[in-house]
mmCIF file of C-alpha atoms in Angstrom:
data_model
loop_
_atom_site.group_PDB
_atom_site.id
_atom_site.type_symbol
_atom_site.label_atom_id
_atom_site.label_comp_id
_atom_site.label_asym_id
_atom_site.label_seq_id
_atom_site.Cartn_x
_atom_site.Cartn_y
_atom_site.Cartn_z
ATOM 1 C CA MET A 191 16.571 -2.374 -6.945
ATOM 2 C CA ARG A 192 15.822 -3.072 -3.307
ATOM 3 C CA ILE A 193 12.535 -2.301 -1.526
ATOM 4 C CA ALA A 194 11.410 -2.859 2.060
ATOM 5 C CA LEU A 195 8.093 -3.814 3.618
ATOM 6 C CA GLY A 196 7.338 -2.292 7.006
ATOM 7 C CA GLN A 197 4.688 -4.307 8.849
ATOM 8 C CA LEU A 198 3.359 -2.098 11.622
ATOM 9 C CA GLU A 199 1.094 -2.566 14.611
ATOM 10 C CA SER A 200 -0.343 0.941 14.452
ATOM 11 C CA GLY A 201 -2.686 2.271 17.105
ATOM 12 C CA THR A 202 -4.243 5.570 18.114
ATOM 13 C CA ASP A 203 -1.001 7.145 19.382
ATOM 14 C CA ILE A 204 0.106 9.062 16.302
ATOM 15 C CA GLN A 205 3.517 9.966 17.717
ATOM 16 C CA ALA A 206 4.226 6.339 18.634
ATOM 17 C CA ASN A 207 3.242 5.271 15.121
ATOM 18 C CA LEU A 208 5.545 7.876 13.579
ATOM 19 C CA ALA A 209 8.376 6.719 15.848
ATOM 20 C CA ALA A 210 7.900 3.128 14.634
ATOM 21 C CA ILE A 211 7.913 4.325 11.024
ATOM 22 C CA ASP A 212 11.139 6.220 11.724
ATOM 23 C CA ARG A 213 12.814 3.128 13.229
ATOM 24 C CA PHE A 214 11.754 0.874 10.385
ATOM 25 C CA ALA A 215 12.750 3.415 7.713
ATOM 26 C CA ALA A 216 16.201 3.689 9.300
ATOM 27 C CA GLU A 217 16.573 -0.087 9.301
ATOM 28 C CA ALA A 218 15.409 -0.351 5.691
ATOM 29 C CA ALA A 219 17.884 2.319 4.601
ATOM 30 C CA ARG A 220 20.713 0.532 6.411
ATOM 31 C CA ASP A 221 19.777 -2.613 4.502
ATOM 32 C CA GLY A 222 20.124 -0.797 1.196
ATOM 33 C CA ALA A 223 16.464 -0.287 0.327
ATOM 34 C CA ALA A 224 15.619 2.558 -2.054
ATOM 35 C CA LEU A 225 11.988 2.554 -0.903
ATOM 36 C CA VAL A 226 10.073 1.421 2.171
ATOM 37 C CA ALA A 227 6.306 0.855 2.123
ATOM 38 C CA PHE A 228 4.045 0.949 5.169
ATOM 39 C CA PRO A 229 0.396 -0.097 5.553
ATOM 40 C CA GLU A 230 -2.910 1.656 5.188
ATOM 41 C CA TYR A 231 -3.728 3.828 8.220
ATOM 42 C CA ALA A 232 -0.055 3.685 9.225
ATOM 43 C CA THR A 233 -0.251 6.844 11.313
ATOM 44 C CA TYR A 234 -3.628 6.233 13.011
ATOM 45 C CA GLU A 235 -5.475 2.931 13.306
ATOM 46 C CA LYS A 236 -7.977 1.073 15.446
ATOM 47 C CA LYS A 237 -10.153 -1.997 15.020
ATOM 48 C CA THR A 238 -13.180 -0.075 13.724
ATOM 49 C CA VAL A 239 -13.211 3.077 11.619
ATOM 50 C CA ASP A 240 -15.225 5.609 13.623
ATOM 51 C CA ALA A 241 -15.670 9.336 14.161
ATOM 52 C CA SER A 242 -12.165 9.629 15.589
ATOM 53 C CA PHE A 243 -10.686 9.226 12.101
ATOM 54 C CA PRO A 244 -12.046 12.483 10.643
ATOM 55 C CA ALA A 245 -11.337 14.091 14.034
ATOM 56 C CA VAL A 246 -7.580 13.408 13.721
ATOM 57 C CA ALA A 247 -7.381 13.979 9.955
ATOM 58 C CA GLU A 248 -4.892 16.504 8.593
ATOM 59 C CA PRO A 249 -4.154 18.038 5.187
ATOM 60 C CA LEU A 250 -1.257 16.614 3.202
ATOM 61 C CA ASP A 251 0.921 19.551 4.247
ATOM 62 C CA GLY A 252 0.052 19.092 7.935
ATOM 63 C CA PRO A 253 2.328 17.953 10.783
ATOM 64 C CA VAL A 254 1.953 14.202 10.151
ATOM 65 C CA CYS A 255 2.985 14.395 6.506
ATOM 66 C CA GLN A 256 5.709 16.885 7.364
ATOM 67 C CA GLU A 257 7.149 14.312 9.756
ATOM 68 C CA LEU A 258 6.879 11.527 7.161
ATOM 69 C CA ALA A 259 8.736 13.754 4.691
ATOM 70 C CA SER A 260 11.365 14.449 7.341
ATOM 71 C CA ILE A 261 11.811 10.711 7.979
ATOM 72 C CA ALA A 262 12.302 10.044 4.272
ATOM 73 C CA ARG A 263 14.807 12.894 4.003
ATOM 74 C CA ARG A 264 16.669 11.956 7.201
ATOM 75 C CA HIS A 265 17.251 8.397 6.037
ATOM 76 C CA GLY A 266 17.605 9.121 2.326
ATOM 77 C CA ILE A 267 14.864 6.673 1.344
ATOM 78 C CA ALA A 268 11.586 6.889 -0.563
ATOM 79 C CA LEU A 269 8.657 6.235 1.762
ATOM 80 C CA VAL A 270 4.990 5.321 1.268
ATOM 81 C CA ALA A 271 2.506 5.313 4.153
ATOM 82 C CA GLY A 272 -1.205 5.489 4.798
ATOM 83 C CA VAL A 273 -2.539 8.647 6.475
ATOM 84 C CA VAL A 274 -5.937 10.077 7.397
ATOM 85 C CA GLU A 275 -6.438 13.178 5.249
ATOM 86 C CA THR A 276 -8.985 15.941 5.743
ATOM 87 C CA SER A 277 -11.732 16.241 3.142
ATOM 88 C CA ASP A 278 -14.146 19.016 2.248
ATOM 89 C CA GLU A 279 -17.078 17.059 3.743
ATOM 90 C CA PRO A 280 -17.735 17.546 7.465
ATOM 91 C CA GLY A 281 -17.419 14.340 9.462
ATOM 92 C CA LYS A 282 -15.542 12.475 6.745
ATOM 93 C CA ALA A 283 -11.870 12.051 5.868
ATOM 94 C CA TYR A 284 -9.912 10.499 3.020
ATOM 95 C CA ASN A 285 -8.029 7.230 3.439
ATOM 96 C CA THR A 286 -4.878 8.332 1.640
ATOM 97 C CA LEU A 287 -1.526 6.864 0.665
ATOM 98 C CA VAL A 288 1.258 9.406 0.317
ATOM 99 C CA ALA A 289 4.692 8.848 -1.215
ATOM 100 C CA PHE A 290 7.788 10.908 -0.449
ATOM 101 C CA GLY A 291 11.150 10.830 -2.195
ATOM 102 C CA PRO A 292 14.502 10.522 -0.446
ATOM 103 C CA ASP A 293 14.766 14.314 -0.527
ATOM 104 C CA GLY A 294 11.475 14.617 1.363
ATOM 105 C CA GLY A 295 9.555 15.894 -1.647
ATOM 106 C CA ARG A 296 6.085 14.505 -2.193
ATOM 107 C CA LEU A 297 6.039 12.145 -5.177
ATOM 108 C CA ALA A 298 2.373 11.160 -5.253
ATOM 109 C CA PHE A 299 -0.767 10.609 -3.242
ATOM 110 C CA TYR A 300 -3.701 8.268 -3.725
ATOM 111 C CA ARG A 301 -7.111 8.522 -2.051
ATOM 112 C CA LYS A 302 -8.716 5.097 -1.671
ATOM 113 C CA ILE A 303 -11.625 4.656 -4.093
ATOM 114 C CA HIS A 304 -13.056 1.288 -2.988
ATOM 115 C CA LEU A 305 -14.182 1.674 0.621
ATOM 116 C CA PHE A 306 -14.644 -1.381 2.826
ATOM 117 C CA ASP A 307 -18.406 -1.604 3.200
ATOM 118 C CA ALA A 308 -18.390 -5.359 3.644
ATOM 119 C CA GLN A 309 -18.097 -8.059 6.291
ATOM 120 C CA GLY A 310 -20.205 -5.941 8.660
ATOM 121 C CA PHE A 311 -17.958 -2.886 8.325
ATOM 122 C CA GLY A 312 -18.983 0.523 7.006
ATOM 123 C CA GLU A 313 -15.827 2.451 6.167
ATOM 124 C CA SER A 314 -17.813 4.932 4.081
ATOM 125 C CA THR A 315 -19.664 6.181 7.167
ATOM 126 C CA PHE A 316 -16.590 8.202 8.142
ATOM 127 C CA ILE A 317 -14.353 7.985 5.049
ATOM 128 C CA LYS A 318 -14.989 9.639 1.695
ATOM 129 C CA PRO A 319 -13.984 7.801 -1.507
ATOM 130 C CA GLY A 320 -11.314 9.441 -3.603
ATOM 131 C CA PRO A 321 -12.852 11.618 -6.328
ATOM 132 C CA SER A 322 -10.555 10.321 -9.076
ATOM 133 C CA THR A 323 -10.234 6.788 -10.446
ATOM 134 C CA ASP A 324 -7.124 7.695 -12.448
ATOM 135 C CA PRO A 325 -4.211 5.320 -11.736
ATOM 136 C CA VAL A 326 -1.514 6.800 -9.492
ATOM 137 C CA VAL A 327 1.999 5.806 -10.576
ATOM 138 C CA PHE A 328 5.281 7.343 -9.475
ATOM 139 C CA GLU A 329 8.983 6.649 -10.007
ATOM 140 C CA ALA A 330 11.573 5.960 -7.322
ATOM 141 C CA GLY A 331 14.936 4.255 -7.495
ATOM 142 C CA GLY A 332 14.539 3.652 -11.229
ATOM 143 C CA ALA A 333 11.286 1.682 -10.905
ATOM 144 C CA ARG A 334 7.661 2.685 -11.439
ATOM 145 C CA PHE A 335 5.279 2.004 -8.562
ATOM 146 C CA GLY A 336 1.484 1.902 -8.582
ATOM 147 C CA LEU A 337 -0.602 2.606 -5.483
ATOM 148 C CA MET A 338 -3.542 0.539 -4.209
ATOM 149 C CA THR A 339 -5.199 0.366 -0.807
ATOM 150 C CA CYS A 340 -6.508 -2.809 0.850
ATOM 151 C CA TYR A 341 -10.036 -3.500 -0.505
ATOM 152 C CA ASP A 342 -8.838 -2.247 -3.907
ATOM 153 C CA LEU A 343 -7.110 -5.632 -4.188
ATOM 154 C CA ARG A 344 -10.486 -7.247 -4.921
ATOM 155 C CA PHE A 345 -10.987 -5.028 -7.989
ATOM 156 C CA PRO A 346 -8.633 -6.324 -10.713
ATOM 157 C CA GLU A 347 -9.408 -3.480 -13.098
ATOM 158 C CA LEU A 348 -7.543 -1.028 -10.862
ATOM 159 C CA ALA A 349 -4.401 -3.156 -10.886
ATOM 160 C CA ARG A 350 -4.636 -3.459 -14.666
ATOM 161 C CA SER A 351 -5.004 0.305 -15.068
ATOM 162 C CA LEU A 352 -1.843 0.779 -12.994
ATOM 163 C CA ALA A 353 0.054 -1.721 -15.158
ATOM 164 C CA ASP A 354 -1.238 0.031 -18.282
ATOM 165 C CA ALA A 355 0.094 3.292 -16.807
ATOM 166 C CA GLY A 356 3.569 1.769 -16.565
ATOM 167 C CA ALA A 357 3.707 0.322 -13.044
ATOM 168 C CA GLU A 358 6.264 -2.444 -12.544
ATOM 169 C CA VAL A 359 5.608 -2.853 -8.820
ATOM 170 C CA LEU A 360 2.185 -2.564 -7.180
ATOM 171 C CA LEU A 361 2.217 -1.375 -3.577
ATOM 172 C CA VAL A 362 -0.912 -2.718 -1.890
ATOM 173 C CA CYS A 363 -0.928 -0.900 1.458
ATOM 174 C CA SER A 364 -3.504 -2.577 3.663
ATOM 175 C CA SER A 365 -5.157 -3.218 6.977
ATOM 176 C CA TRP A 366 -6.865 -6.433 5.895
ATOM 177 C CA VAL A 367 -9.734 -7.178 8.274
ATOM 178 C CA PRO A 368 -9.486 -10.677 9.819
ATOM 179 C CA GLY A 369 -12.197 -13.291 9.293
ATOM 180 C CA THR A 370 -13.003 -16.672 7.799
ATOM 181 C CA HIS A 371 -10.580 -17.475 4.959
ATOM 182 C CA LYS A 372 -9.400 -13.857 4.912
ATOM 183 C CA THR A 373 -5.679 -14.688 5.160
ATOM 184 C CA GLU A 374 -6.007 -17.213 2.334
ATOM 185 C CA GLN A 375 -7.785 -14.599 0.222
ATOM 186 C CA TRP A 376 -5.137 -11.983 0.988
ATOM 187 C CA LEU A 377 -2.362 -14.282 -0.185
ATOM 188 C CA ALA A 378 -4.246 -15.477 -3.268
ATOM 189 C CA LEU A 379 -5.321 -12.028 -4.436
ATOM 190 C CA ASN A 380 -1.830 -10.553 -4.158
ATOM 191 C CA ALA A 381 -0.511 -13.451 -6.252
ATOM 192 C CA ALA A 382 -3.330 -13.107 -8.784
ATOM 193 C CA ARG A 383 -2.690 -9.403 -9.331
ATOM 194 C CA ALA A 384 1.018 -10.163 -9.867
ATOM 195 C CA ILE A 385 0.422 -12.974 -12.370
ATOM 196 C CA GLU A 386 -2.273 -11.293 -14.445
ATOM 197 C CA ASN A 387 -0.286 -8.047 -14.790
ATOM 198 C CA SER A 388 3.289 -9.409 -14.927
ATOM 199 C CA VAL A 389 4.352 -7.160 -12.056
ATOM 200 C CA TYR A 390 5.764 -7.470 -8.578
ATOM 201 C CA VAL A 391 3.128 -7.023 -5.891
ATOM 202 C CA ALA A 392 4.229 -5.813 -2.466
ATOM 203 C CA GLY A 393 1.303 -6.346 -0.132
ATOM 204 C CA VAL A 394 2.181 -4.608 3.134
ATOM 205 C CA CYS A 395 -0.287 -5.084 5.959
ATOM 206 C CA GLN A 396 -0.953 -4.128 9.563
ATOM 207 C CA ALA A 397 -0.038 -6.840 12.081
ATOM 208 C CA PRO A 398 -2.600 -8.676 14.236
ATOM 209 C CA PRO A 399 -4.891 -8.230 16.033
ATOM 210 C CA VAL A 400 -6.323 -5.352 13.990
ATOM 211 C CA SER A 401 -5.302 -7.044 10.747
ATOM 212 C CA VAL A 402 -3.920 -10.349 9.455
ATOM 213 C CA GLY A 403 -0.238 -9.450 8.989
ATOM 214 C CA ARG A 404 1.442 -11.664 6.360
ATOM 215 C CA SER A 405 2.964 -8.811 4.375
ATOM 216 C CA ILE A 406 4.290 -10.426 1.192
ATOM 217 C CA LEU A 407 6.307 -9.792 -1.930
ATOM 218 C CA VAL A 408 5.114 -11.713 -5.003
ATOM 219 C CA ASP A 409 7.118 -11.839 -8.220
ATOM 220 C CA PRO A 410 5.600 -11.550 -11.736
ATOM 221 C CA MET A 411 5.322 -15.360 -12.005
ATOM 222 C CA GLY A 412 3.305 -15.537 -8.796
ATOM 223 C CA VAL A 413 6.120 -16.815 -6.596
ATOM 224 C CA VAL A 414 5.964 -15.527 -3.016
ATOM 225 C CA GLU A 415 9.492 -14.302 -2.423
ATOM 226 C CA ALA A 416 8.897 -12.991 1.112
ATOM 227 C CA ASP A 417 6.358 -13.376 3.912
ATOM 228 C CA LEU A 418 6.776 -11.323 7.083
ATOM 229 C CA GLY A 419 4.498 -13.522 9.173
ATOM 230 C CA LEU A 420 2.468 -12.105 12.048
ATOM 231 C CA GLU A 421 4.834 -9.878 14.031
ATOM 232 C CA PRO A 422 5.694 -6.225 13.376
ATOM 233 C CA GLY A 423 8.967 -5.810 11.528
ATOM 234 C CA VAL A 424 10.687 -4.586 8.406
ATOM 235 C CA GLN A 425 12.587 -6.505 5.742
ATOM 236 C CA ALA A 426 14.215 -5.489 2.473
ATOM 237 C CA PHE A 427 14.145 -7.518 -0.727
ATOM 238 C CA ASP A 428 15.460 -7.208 -4.267
ATOM 239 C CA VAL A 429 13.115 -6.715 -7.196
ATOM 240 C CA SER A 430 14.310 -7.164 -10.767
ATOM 241 C CA LEU A 431 12.915 -4.994 -13.522
ATOM 242 C CA GLU A 432 14.581 -7.394 -15.949
ATOM 243 C CA THR A 433 12.330 -10.119 -14.541
ATOM 244 C CA VAL A 434 9.265 -7.969 -15.228
ATOM 245 C CA ALA A 435 10.374 -7.449 -18.838
ATOM 246 C CA ARG A 436 11.222 -11.140 -19.326
ATOM 247 C CA VAL A 437 7.881 -12.363 -17.990
ATOM 248 C CA ARG A 438 6.022 -9.890 -20.187
ATOM 249 C CA GLU A 439 7.812 -11.381 -23.201
ATOM 250 C CA LEU A 440 7.056 -14.939 -22.095
ATOM 251 C CA PHE A 441 3.386 -14.071 -21.638
ATOM 252 C CA PRO A 442 2.663 -11.095 -23.940
ATOM 253 C CA MET A 443 -0.843 -10.547 -22.572
ATOM 254 C CA PHE A 444 -0.770 -6.784 -23.023
ATOM 255 C CA ARG A 445 -0.348 -7.238 -26.774
ATOM 256 C CA GLN A 446 -2.752 -10.146 -27.069
ATOM 257 C CA ARG A 447 -5.774 -9.021 -25.075
ATOM 258 C CA ARG A 448 -8.974 -8.197 -26.923
ATOM 259 C CA LEU A 449 -11.329 -5.701 -25.327
#
């Protein structure tokens, strides 16, 4: 199957962000992609998570998600994007990934569980961690996708739980905060999660300056098959479920591990 990575340069103008998502989804569909993935905070982003995030948050049936569903339906493509979702706690929102099918129906949603309280940032001041640690896996285009968000990439047990739940492709939707060695870590961790779980990893990131860019697709052997560099853009790539199955036979770790 064919999937696309949409590297955005999202800001605080929600309508402008949705327009960019629409353009990139149209381009991905024209290029034959069955699914297009966008970054964390795709519809609202700024350099620091602050009180404006819960202020703009909406429920998953609100106008922002309705427009994302409409984009998926209009272009006949599955779509995954990061949104700011209302929570039941005043002053806090959820950092949520939501997936829509090509008919506009909601396939899944995942509320980020590992919040970025590191490197001088305090995401949890305004964002509430997801209440469930259950792996979120959905099917689109004949493949099974698992959802992770940014800082989750540093927690290998989440990726393994998604693989155990049947994921063949991990979508790591991110706004990876820049810093010393951060790009190197981003690239290495995406490759590590692919190798240790015999899956494709599609790490789709916000572009600089808010993030590091370098959205990548890594195959189950750890080979980087695509790197979008630093500029906003969208590209489609083939993933082979036969490759996933072959690598899992070459390295039958799921049968051999001892817990």
